Amino acid sequence: MDTIFALASAQGKAGVAVIRVSGPRSKSAAEQLCGCPLQDRGMTLRCLRGSDDNRLDDALVLTFAAPASFTGENVVEFQIHGSVATVNAVLRALSDIDDLRLAEPGEFTRRALENGKLDLAQVEGLADLIEAETEAQRKQAQKVLAGDLGRLADRWRKDLIRAASLLEAVIDFADEDVPVDVTPEVLDLMASVMDDLEKEVSGVGIAERIRTGFEVAIVGPPNVGKSTLLNALAGRDAAITSEYAGTTRDVIEVRMDLSGLPVTLLDTAGIRETEDVVEGMGIALARRRAEAADLRVFLVEDIKTVDVQRQRDDIHILPKADERSCVDGAISGKTGVGVSELVTSVSDILSERSMGAGTATRERHRTSMLYALQSMTECRAVLNSGPDMYDIAAEELHTAIRSLEALVGRVDVENLLDEIFASFCLGK
């Protein structure tokens, strides 16, 4: 096994930078730079020197003995001053040591997976945590990283193994003192697991939205203030505004944090009948994006005049409150009237939807759980045919178990690993 190293903190200037080394030669390499022995596990301040005895930097050196480390291997971390020159000097010194090489993207985390320190769902949770921009994303990623999904999968797996063992006991020891009709207990075990899986499957869509972001489309006819409202919500000039109808011809996106939730606001082209080919393309795109969005804000006098299907929870609000004597139910991006109320409404609707999020957060998770459900449904149907079909029922349960093992990366995931770890930075 190679010994690998990389900068584990962010690139660029910083007060402190962290360089991580993992593998069998990590401690001896650190001792070579420090010029003295180090404890198997501990923390000490040392002066680092290169192969030419040139002083590199003073460093806080942390040593971790296997398996009590992030990767499950011997690990050393150097906390050094975070100038670009200092970091490069220490990295060069490490590269000069035999049998050490620069880590590939995600290689530290991949070793943690291979050494049983993390399961695949936790690896995905770590990737999500690194990318988290809002409080909701952070909390969701922390749940997955903490192993909540893995614990659920283990519990389901144990119940299915118990169910399969009951069926196999009848098959293998039919003439001995074992209960012949184990169907009721098997069905009870399966029912509990299937109920949990169905709840998790139904919550994946919302969980994935928390991870990737909700889309909220501002919809209405031309020149009602959609772009002005978007700019007011964004706090900057994200969209061009003018008194001329049809100024917005493409969908303009602004990413925001609303009450801890990631939200992408869409400013769409004004919807109307037009003979302008380019504007017509923009309107067609606006309809498609609006209908695919998670929520629509209709900025229009009469919602029936806009050819976009209204859906549950959609918001209808009157435009140009600054030109009205009565501002009830109206909004103005120009003066700010009604903007805070709109933000509250959108946040409340999306927060309520987020309460239905499950622990599973990705389409891969949903697919594995659906395969398990499908196998258990087949098993339940076969059980109704009596003990003569127990062998088939047991095989269906084993198929369901393999699907749950794939959920946390125990089987059939090699083709996923390169894609997953490619999203990590070098230091992870």
Short mmCIF file of C-alpha atoms in Angstrom, two decimals:
data_model
loop_
_atom_site.label_atom_id
_atom_site.label_comp_id
_atom_site.label_asym_id
_atom_site.label_seq_id
_atom_site.Cartn_x
_atom_site.Cartn_y
_atom_site.Cartn_z
CA MET A 1 0.00 0.00 0.00
CA ASP A 2 1.40 3.39 -1.02
CA THR A 3 1.80 6.22 1.45
CA ILE A 4 -0.03 9.27 0.17
CA PHE A 5 0.00 12.96 1.07
CA ALA A 6 -1.90 16.11 0.10
CA LEU A 7 -2.97 19.53 1.30
CA ALA A 8 -6.14 18.87 3.33
CA SER A 9 -7.17 22.51 3.82
CA ALA A 10 -8.26 25.00 1.18
CA GLN A 11 -5.90 26.23 -1.53
CA GLY A 12 -4.50 29.75 -1.22
CA LYS A 13 -3.35 31.94 1.66
CA ALA A 14 -4.54 31.09 5.15
CA GLY A 15 -3.48 31.49 8.75
CA VAL A 16 -2.98 27.74 9.05
CA ALA A 17 -2.72 25.00 6.42
CA VAL A 18 -3.09 21.27 7.05
CA ILE A 19 -1.12 18.64 5.16
CA ARG A 20 -2.22 15.03 5.65
CA VAL A 21 -0.09 11.89 5.17
CA SER A 22 -1.60 8.38 5.28
CA GLY A 23 -0.09 4.94 4.85
CA PRO A 24 2.59 2.64 6.26
CA ARG A 25 5.44 5.16 5.86
CA SER A 26 3.59 8.21 7.22
CA LYS A 27 5.23 8.18 10.68
CA SER A 28 8.76 7.50 9.40
CA ALA A 29 8.34 10.25 6.78
CA ALA A 30 7.24 12.70 9.46
CA GLU A 31 10.19 11.71 11.64
CA GLN A 32 12.49 12.37 8.67
CA LEU A 33 11.15 15.92 8.33
CA CYS A 34 11.14 16.50 12.10
CA GLY A 35 14.59 14.96 12.65
CA CYS A 36 13.46 13.09 15.77
CA PRO A 37 11.21 10.20 16.86
CA LEU A 38 7.45 10.77 17.24
CA GLN A 39 4.87 9.06 19.42
CA ASP A 40 2.49 6.62 17.74
CA ARG A 41 -0.36 8.86 18.83
CA GLY A 42 0.17 12.39 20.01
CA MET A 43 0.69 16.07 19.28
CA THR A 44 3.95 17.97 19.34
CA LEU A 45 5.54 21.16 17.99
CA ARG A 46 8.51 20.50 15.71
CA CYS A 47 10.70 22.32 13.21
CA LEU A 48 10.41 20.74 9.74
CA ARG A 49 13.52 20.50 7.57
CA GLY A 50 14.03 19.38 4.00
CA SER A 51 16.55 16.85 2.68
CA ASP A 52 19.18 19.63 2.46
CA ASP A 53 18.56 20.49 6.15
CA ASN A 54 16.91 23.73 5.04
CA ARG A 55 14.36 25.00 7.58
CA LEU A 56 10.86 24.71 6.12
CA ASP A 57 8.54 25.82 8.94
CA ASP A 58 7.52 25.24 12.53
CA ALA A 59 4.63 22.78 12.57
CA LEU A 60 2.18 21.25 14.97
CA VAL A 61 2.54 17.53 14.18
CA LEU A 62 -0.34 15.17 14.97
CA THR A 63 0.18 11.40 14.76
CA PHE A 64 -2.56 8.76 14.63
CA ALA A 65 -1.85 5.04 14.80
CA ALA A 66 -3.96 2.59 12.78
CA PRO A 67 -6.81 1.83 12.99
CA ALA A 68 -7.75 4.89 15.09
CA SER A 69 -7.57 7.42 12.27
CA PHE A 70 -9.77 8.83 9.54
CA THR A 71 -8.43 6.41 6.92
CA GLY A 72 -7.89 3.48 9.29
CA GLU A 73 -4.15 3.66 8.48
CA ASN A 74 -1.21 5.34 10.20
CA VAL A 75 -1.81 9.04 9.64
CA VAL A 76 0.22 12.19 10.28
CA GLU A 77 -1.07 15.74 9.91
CA PHE A 78 1.13 18.83 9.76
CA GLN A 79 -0.43 22.13 10.80
CA ILE A 80 1.81 24.77 9.27
CA HIS A 81 1.67 28.46 8.39
CA GLY A 82 -0.67 28.85 5.46
CA SER A 83 1.37 30.76 2.91
CA VAL A 84 1.46 29.29 -0.58
CA ALA A 85 5.27 29.15 -0.51
CA THR A 86 5.38 27.31 2.83
CA VAL A 87 2.79 24.75 1.73
CA ASN A 88 4.62 24.11 -1.53
CA ALA A 89 7.94 23.71 0.27
CA VAL A 90 6.58 21.05 2.65
CA LEU A 91 4.81 19.23 -0.20
CA ARG A 92 8.06 19.17 -2.18
CA ALA A 93 9.92 17.79 0.83
CA LEU A 94 7.38 15.00 1.19
CA SER A 95 7.58 14.16 -2.51
CA ASP A 96 11.37 13.75 -2.15
CA ILE A 97 10.88 10.90 0.34
CA ASP A 98 10.89 7.41 -1.16
CA ASP A 99 7.58 5.55 -1.45
CA LEU A 100 5.47 8.68 -0.90
CA ARG A 101 3.23 10.10 -3.61
CA LEU A 102 0.60 12.82 -4.00
CA ALA A 103 -2.91 11.57 -3.27
CA GLU A 104 -5.56 11.37 -5.96
CA PRO A 105 -8.90 13.20 -5.51
CA GLY A 106 -10.89 11.53 -2.74
CA GLU A 107 -8.22 8.92 -2.05
CA PHE A 108 -8.13 9.49 1.72
CA THR A 109 -11.89 8.97 1.91
CA ARG A 110 -11.69 5.97 -0.40
CA ARG A 111 -9.20 4.36 1.96
CA ALA A 112 -11.56 5.09 4.86
CA LEU A 113 -14.25 3.19 2.93
CA GLU A 114 -11.98 0.29 2.08
CA ASN A 115 -10.82 0.02 5.70
CA GLY A 116 -14.35 0.02 7.08
CA LYS A 117 -14.19 3.45 8.71
CA LEU A 118 -17.08 4.72 6.56
CA ASP A 119 -19.79 3.05 4.50
CA LEU A 120 -20.66 4.31 1.03
CA ALA A 121 -23.66 6.32 2.24
CA GLN A 122 -21.40 8.06 4.78
CA VAL A 123 -18.93 8.85 1.99
CA GLU A 124 -21.76 10.51 0.06
CA GLY A 125 -22.78 12.34 3.23
CA LEU A 126 -19.23 13.65 3.61
CA ALA A 127 -19.26 14.88 0.00
CA ASP A 128 -22.57 16.63 0.67
CA LEU A 129 -21.23 18.18 3.87
CA ILE A 130 -18.24 19.62 2.03
CA GLU A 131 -20.61 21.12 -0.56
CA ALA A 132 -23.23 22.31 1.98
CA GLU A 133 -24.13 25.99 1.63
CA THR A 134 -27.19 26.20 3.89
CA GLU A 135 -28.15 25.03 7.37
CA ALA A 136 -30.64 22.48 6.03
CA GLN A 137 -27.99 20.97 3.77
CA ARG A 138 -25.52 20.82 6.66
CA LYS A 139 -27.99 19.07 8.98
CA GLN A 140 -29.03 16.56 6.33
CA ALA A 141 -25.44 15.76 5.38
CA GLN A 142 -24.50 15.34 9.04
CA LYS A 143 -27.26 12.75 9.51
CA VAL A 144 -25.97 10.67 6.63
CA LEU A 145 -22.31 11.13 7.64
CA ALA A 146 -23.19 10.06 11.19
CA GLY A 147 -24.31 6.71 9.78
CA ASP A 148 -28.09 7.04 10.22
CA LEU A 149 -28.83 5.45 6.86
CA GLY A 150 -26.31 2.66 7.47
CA ARG A 151 -27.91 1.85 10.82
CA LEU A 152 -31.33 1.67 9.20
CA ALA A 153 -29.98 -0.62 6.48
CA ASP A 154 -28.36 -2.86 9.10
CA ARG A 155 -31.62 -3.17 11.02
CA TRP A 156 -33.58 -4.01 7.87
CA ARG A 157 -30.90 -6.50 6.85
CA LYS A 158 -31.00 -8.29 10.22
CA ASP A 159 -34.81 -8.62 10.03
CA LEU A 160 -34.61 -10.06 6.51
CA ILE A 161 -31.81 -12.45 7.46
CA ARG A 162 -34.00 -13.67 10.35
CA ALA A 163 -36.92 -14.13 7.94
CA ALA A 164 -34.77 -16.00 5.42
CA SER A 165 -33.31 -18.24 8.13
CA LEU A 166 -36.82 -19.26 9.24
CA LEU A 167 -37.68 -20.31 5.70
CA GLU A 168 -34.39 -22.15 5.25
CA ALA A 169 -34.83 -23.97 8.57
CA VAL A 170 -38.08 -25.43 7.29
CA ILE A 171 -36.43 -26.37 3.98
CA ASP A 172 -33.36 -28.01 5.54
CA PHE A 173 -34.90 -29.60 8.63
CA ALA A 174 -38.46 -30.35 7.62
CA ASP A 175 -38.47 -33.70 9.46
CA GLU A 176 -37.11 -32.31 12.73
CA ASP A 177 -38.57 -30.28 15.58
CA VAL A 178 -39.00 -26.92 13.85
CA PRO A 179 -42.23 -25.05 13.24
CA VAL A 180 -43.64 -25.93 9.83
CA ASP A 181 -45.66 -22.77 9.35
CA VAL A 182 -43.26 -19.89 9.77
CA THR A 183 -45.14 -17.73 7.28
CA PRO A 184 -46.79 -15.43 9.88
CA GLU A 185 -43.48 -14.45 11.50
CA VAL A 186 -41.80 -14.00 8.12
CA LEU A 187 -44.64 -11.78 6.93
CA ASP A 188 -44.46 -9.69 10.13
CA LEU A 189 -40.73 -9.15 9.72
CA MET A 190 -41.16 -8.22 6.07
CA ALA A 191 -44.08 -5.88 6.79
CA SER A 192 -41.99 -3.84 9.23
CA VAL A 193 -39.12 -3.51 6.78
CA MET A 194 -41.41 -2.69 3.85
CA ASP A 195 -43.18 0.05 5.83
CA ASP A 196 -39.84 1.67 6.66
CA LEU A 197 -38.61 1.39 3.07
CA GLU A 198 -41.77 2.91 1.64
CA LYS A 199 -41.43 5.91 3.98
CA GLU A 200 -37.79 6.37 3.02
CA VAL A 201 -38.50 6.06 -0.70
CA SER A 202 -41.24 8.69 -0.48
CA GLY A 203 -38.87 11.09 1.28
CA VAL A 204 -35.96 10.80 -1.15
CA GLY A 205 -37.37 13.42 -3.54
CA ILE A 206 -37.54 16.11 -0.84
CA ALA A 207 -34.17 15.09 0.64
CA GLU A 208 -32.60 15.35 -2.80
CA ARG A 209 -34.13 18.80 -3.21
CA ILE A 210 -32.56 19.89 0.07
CA ARG A 211 -29.25 18.58 -1.23
CA THR A 212 -29.42 20.16 -4.70
CA GLY A 213 -31.81 23.07 -4.09
CA PHE A 214 -35.48 23.93 -4.62
CA GLU A 215 -36.52 25.87 -7.73
CA VAL A 216 -38.99 28.74 -7.43
CA ALA A 217 -40.16 30.32 -10.69
CA ILE A 218 -41.49 33.87 -10.97
CA VAL A 219 -44.19 33.72 -13.65
CA GLY A 220 -46.26 36.40 -15.31
CA PRO A 221 -46.84 38.50 -18.44
CA PRO A 222 -44.23 40.97 -19.71
CA ASN A 223 -43.42 44.19 -17.89
CA VAL A 224 -45.07 43.40 -14.54
CA GLY A 225 -41.86 43.63 -12.52
CA LYS A 226 -40.60 40.03 -12.44
CA SER A 227 -36.97 40.99 -13.01
CA THR A 228 -37.21 43.89 -10.55
CA LEU A 229 -38.61 41.49 -7.95
CA LEU A 230 -35.80 39.00 -8.62
CA ASN A 231 -33.22 41.75 -8.13
CA ALA A 232 -34.90 42.79 -4.88
CA LEU A 233 -34.88 39.22 -3.58
CA ALA A 234 -31.26 38.72 -4.66
CA GLY A 235 -30.12 42.05 -3.29
CA ARG A 236 -28.28 42.83 -6.53
CA ASP A 237 -28.87 43.53 -10.22
CA ALA A 238 -29.06 39.94 -11.41
CA ALA A 239 -31.48 40.69 -14.25
CA ILE A 240 -31.76 43.55 -16.72
CA THR A 241 -34.89 45.64 -16.19
CA SER A 242 -36.54 48.11 -18.56
CA GLU A 243 -39.95 49.49 -19.43
CA TYR A 244 -39.91 47.55 -22.69
CA ALA A 245 -41.87 44.28 -22.81
CA GLY A 246 -39.86 41.19 -23.68
CA THR A 247 -36.55 42.34 -22.17
CA THR A 248 -36.05 38.97 -20.45
CA ARG A 249 -35.75 36.23 -23.08
CA ASP A 250 -33.81 33.57 -21.21
CA VAL A 251 -34.32 32.07 -17.75
CA ILE A 252 -32.18 33.91 -15.22
CA GLU A 253 -31.21 31.95 -12.10
CA VAL A 254 -30.24 33.30 -8.68
CA ARG A 255 -29.27 30.93 -5.87
CA MET A 256 -30.29 31.98 -2.36
CA ASP A 257 -30.51 30.76 1.22
CA LEU A 258 -34.08 31.08 2.49
CA SER A 259 -34.50 30.10 6.14
CA GLY A 260 -31.64 27.64 5.81
CA LEU A 261 -32.98 26.04 2.63
CA PRO A 262 -31.16 26.23 -0.74
CA VAL A 263 -33.43 27.94 -3.27
CA THR A 264 -32.84 28.86 -6.90
CA LEU A 265 -35.08 31.69 -8.06
CA LEU A 266 -36.00 31.67 -11.74
CA ASP A 267 -36.84 34.87 -13.58
CA THR A 268 -38.73 33.71 -16.67
CA ALA A 269 -39.62 35.47 -19.89
CA GLY A 270 -42.95 37.32 -19.87
CA ILE A 271 -45.63 34.95 -21.13
CA ARG A 272 -47.68 36.37 -24.00
CA GLU A 273 -48.52 35.76 -27.64
CA THR A 274 -45.72 36.97 -29.89
CA GLU A 275 -44.53 36.75 -33.49
CA ASP A 276 -40.90 37.34 -32.48
CA VAL A 277 -39.17 33.97 -33.02
CA VAL A 278 -36.47 34.50 -30.39
CA GLU A 279 -38.90 35.81 -27.79
CA GLY A 280 -41.19 32.88 -28.58
CA MET A 281 -38.36 30.47 -27.81
CA GLY A 282 -37.81 32.23 -24.49
CA ILE A 283 -41.51 31.99 -23.63
CA ALA A 284 -41.59 28.27 -24.46
CA LEU A 285 -38.56 27.74 -22.21
CA ALA A 286 -40.21 29.81 -19.48
CA ARG A 287 -43.31 27.57 -19.54
CA ARG A 288 -41.22 24.40 -19.33
CA ARG A 289 -39.05 25.63 -16.47
CA ALA A 290 -42.02 27.06 -14.58
CA GLU A 291 -43.99 23.83 -14.81
CA ALA A 292 -40.96 21.79 -13.71
CA ALA A 293 -40.19 24.08 -10.74
CA ASP A 294 -41.01 23.11 -7.18
CA LEU A 295 -43.03 26.27 -6.62
CA ARG A 296 -44.38 29.09 -8.79
CA VAL A 297 -44.96 32.71 -7.84
CA PHE A 298 -47.58 34.14 -10.22
CA LEU A 299 -47.04 37.88 -10.58
CA VAL A 300 -50.20 38.79 -12.48
CA GLU A 301 -53.58 40.50 -12.12
CA ASP A 302 -55.61 37.50 -13.26
CA ILE A 303 -53.91 34.12 -12.99
CA LYS A 304 -56.14 32.71 -15.74
CA THR A 305 -54.40 34.92 -18.29
CA VAL A 306 -51.10 33.06 -17.84
CA ASP A 307 -50.82 29.79 -19.73
CA VAL A 308 -49.00 27.89 -16.97
CA GLN A 309 -50.75 25.24 -14.90
CA ARG A 310 -51.21 26.31 -11.30
CA GLN A 311 -50.23 23.61 -8.78
CA ARG A 312 -50.61 23.00 -5.07
CA ASP A 313 -49.09 25.70 -2.82
CA ASP A 314 -48.39 28.06 -5.74
CA ILE A 315 -48.49 31.74 -4.78
CA HIS A 316 -50.57 34.38 -6.58
CA ILE A 317 -49.55 37.95 -5.90
CA LEU A 318 -50.51 41.24 -7.56
CA PRO A 319 -47.77 43.26 -9.33
CA LYS A 320 -46.61 46.87 -8.95
CA ALA A 321 -47.79 47.70 -5.47
CA ASP A 322 -46.02 51.06 -5.84
CA GLU A 323 -48.66 52.11 -8.41
CA ARG A 324 -51.69 51.05 -6.33
CA SER A 325 -53.73 52.89 -3.75
CA CYS A 326 -54.37 49.59 -1.95
CA VAL A 327 -51.36 47.33 -1.58
CA ASP A 328 -53.13 44.34 -0.01
CA GLY A 329 -52.02 41.20 -1.81
CA ALA A 330 -49.56 43.16 -3.97
CA ILE A 331 -45.79 43.42 -4.18
CA SER A 332 -43.21 45.84 -5.51
CA GLY A 333 -39.58 44.97 -6.07
CA LYS A 334 -38.96 48.69 -6.59
CA THR A 335 -40.13 49.85 -3.13
CA GLY A 336 -39.90 46.56 -1.25
CA VAL A 337 -43.59 46.43 -0.34
CA GLY A 338 -44.63 42.80 0.19
CA VAL A 339 -41.14 41.37 -0.42
CA SER A 340 -40.56 40.16 3.14
CA GLU A 341 -44.05 38.63 3.20
CA LEU A 342 -43.30 36.75 -0.02
CA VAL A 343 -40.01 35.45 1.38
CA THR A 344 -41.85 34.25 4.49
CA SER A 345 -44.53 32.50 2.40
CA VAL A 346 -41.99 30.73 0.18
CA SER A 347 -39.89 29.73 3.20
CA ASP A 348 -42.91 28.38 5.08
CA ILE A 349 -44.10 26.29 2.12
CA LEU A 350 -40.69 24.79 1.41
CA SER A 351 -39.96 24.23 5.11
CA GLU A 352 -43.22 22.31 5.46
CA ARG A 353 -42.32 20.16 2.46
CA SER A 354 -38.86 19.56 3.90
CA MET A 355 -40.38 17.93 6.97
CA GLY A 356 -41.15 14.93 4.75
CA ALA A 357 -37.48 14.36 3.90
CA GLY A 358 -36.11 10.92 4.62
CA THR A 359 -32.63 9.85 5.66
CA ALA A 360 -31.83 8.63 2.13
CA THR A 361 -30.82 11.54 -0.10
CA ARG A 362 -29.89 10.24 -3.55
CA GLU A 363 -31.47 8.53 -6.51
CA ARG A 364 -29.05 5.64 -5.99
CA HIS A 365 -30.49 5.14 -2.51
CA ARG A 366 -34.04 5.20 -3.83
CA THR A 367 -33.23 2.67 -6.55
CA SER A 368 -31.64 0.21 -4.09
CA MET A 369 -34.61 0.47 -1.76
CA LEU A 370 -37.08 0.00 -4.60
CA TYR A 371 -35.25 -3.15 -5.71
CA ALA A 372 -35.48 -4.46 -2.14
CA LEU A 373 -39.19 -3.65 -2.01
CA GLN A 374 -39.77 -5.37 -5.34
CA SER A 375 -38.03 -8.54 -4.12
CA MET A 376 -40.03 -8.56 -0.89
CA THR A 377 -43.27 -8.08 -2.80
CA GLU A 378 -42.36 -11.12 -4.92
CA CYS A 379 -41.50 -13.05 -1.75
CA ARG A 380 -44.84 -12.22 -0.17
CA ALA A 381 -46.69 -13.41 -3.25
CA VAL A 382 -44.73 -16.69 -3.30
CA LEU A 383 -45.36 -17.34 0.41
CA ASN A 384 -49.08 -17.52 -0.28
CA SER A 385 -48.39 -20.71 -2.25
CA GLY A 386 -47.31 -22.59 0.89
CA PRO A 387 -44.12 -24.29 2.19
CA ASP A 388 -43.38 -25.96 -1.13
CA MET A 389 -42.33 -22.54 -2.44
CA TYR A 390 -40.17 -21.54 0.55
CA ASP A 391 -36.95 -21.99 -1.43
CA ILE A 392 -38.03 -19.38 -3.98
CA ALA A 393 -39.26 -17.06 -1.23
CA ALA A 394 -35.91 -17.36 0.58
CA GLU A 395 -34.02 -16.48 -2.62
CA GLU A 396 -36.18 -13.36 -3.07
CA LEU A 397 -35.27 -12.34 0.48
CA HIS A 398 -31.58 -12.82 -0.26
CA THR A 399 -31.99 -10.60 -3.32
CA ALA A 400 -33.56 -7.93 -1.10
CA ILE A 401 -30.69 -8.25 1.36
CA ARG A 402 -28.14 -7.74 -1.44
CA SER A 403 -30.00 -4.59 -2.51
CA LEU A 404 -29.73 -3.21 1.02
CA GLU A 405 -26.03 -4.11 1.14
CA ALA A 406 -25.54 -2.19 -2.11
CA LEU A 407 -27.23 0.77 -0.43
CA VAL A 408 -24.29 1.15 1.97
CA GLY A 409 -21.63 -0.09 -0.45
CA ARG A 410 -21.00 -3.65 0.69
CA VAL A 411 -21.64 -5.19 -2.74
CA ASP A 412 -22.04 -4.23 -6.40
CA VAL A 413 -20.76 -0.65 -6.18
CA GLU A 414 -17.32 -0.76 -7.80
CA ASN A 415 -18.60 0.99 -10.90
CA LEU A 416 -19.83 3.89 -8.74
CA LEU A 417 -16.68 4.56 -6.78
CA ASP A 418 -14.62 6.40 -9.39
CA GLU A 419 -17.52 8.75 -10.14
CA ILE A 420 -18.21 9.44 -6.46
CA PHE A 421 -14.61 10.10 -5.45
CA ALA A 422 -13.92 12.25 -8.49
CA SER A 423 -16.05 14.96 -6.84
CA PHE A 424 -13.71 15.16 -3.82
CA CYS A 425 -10.76 17.50 -3.52
CA LEU A 426 -7.20 16.19 -3.17
CA GLY A 427 -7.09 16.51 0.62
CA LYS A 428 -10.16 14.31 1.17
#
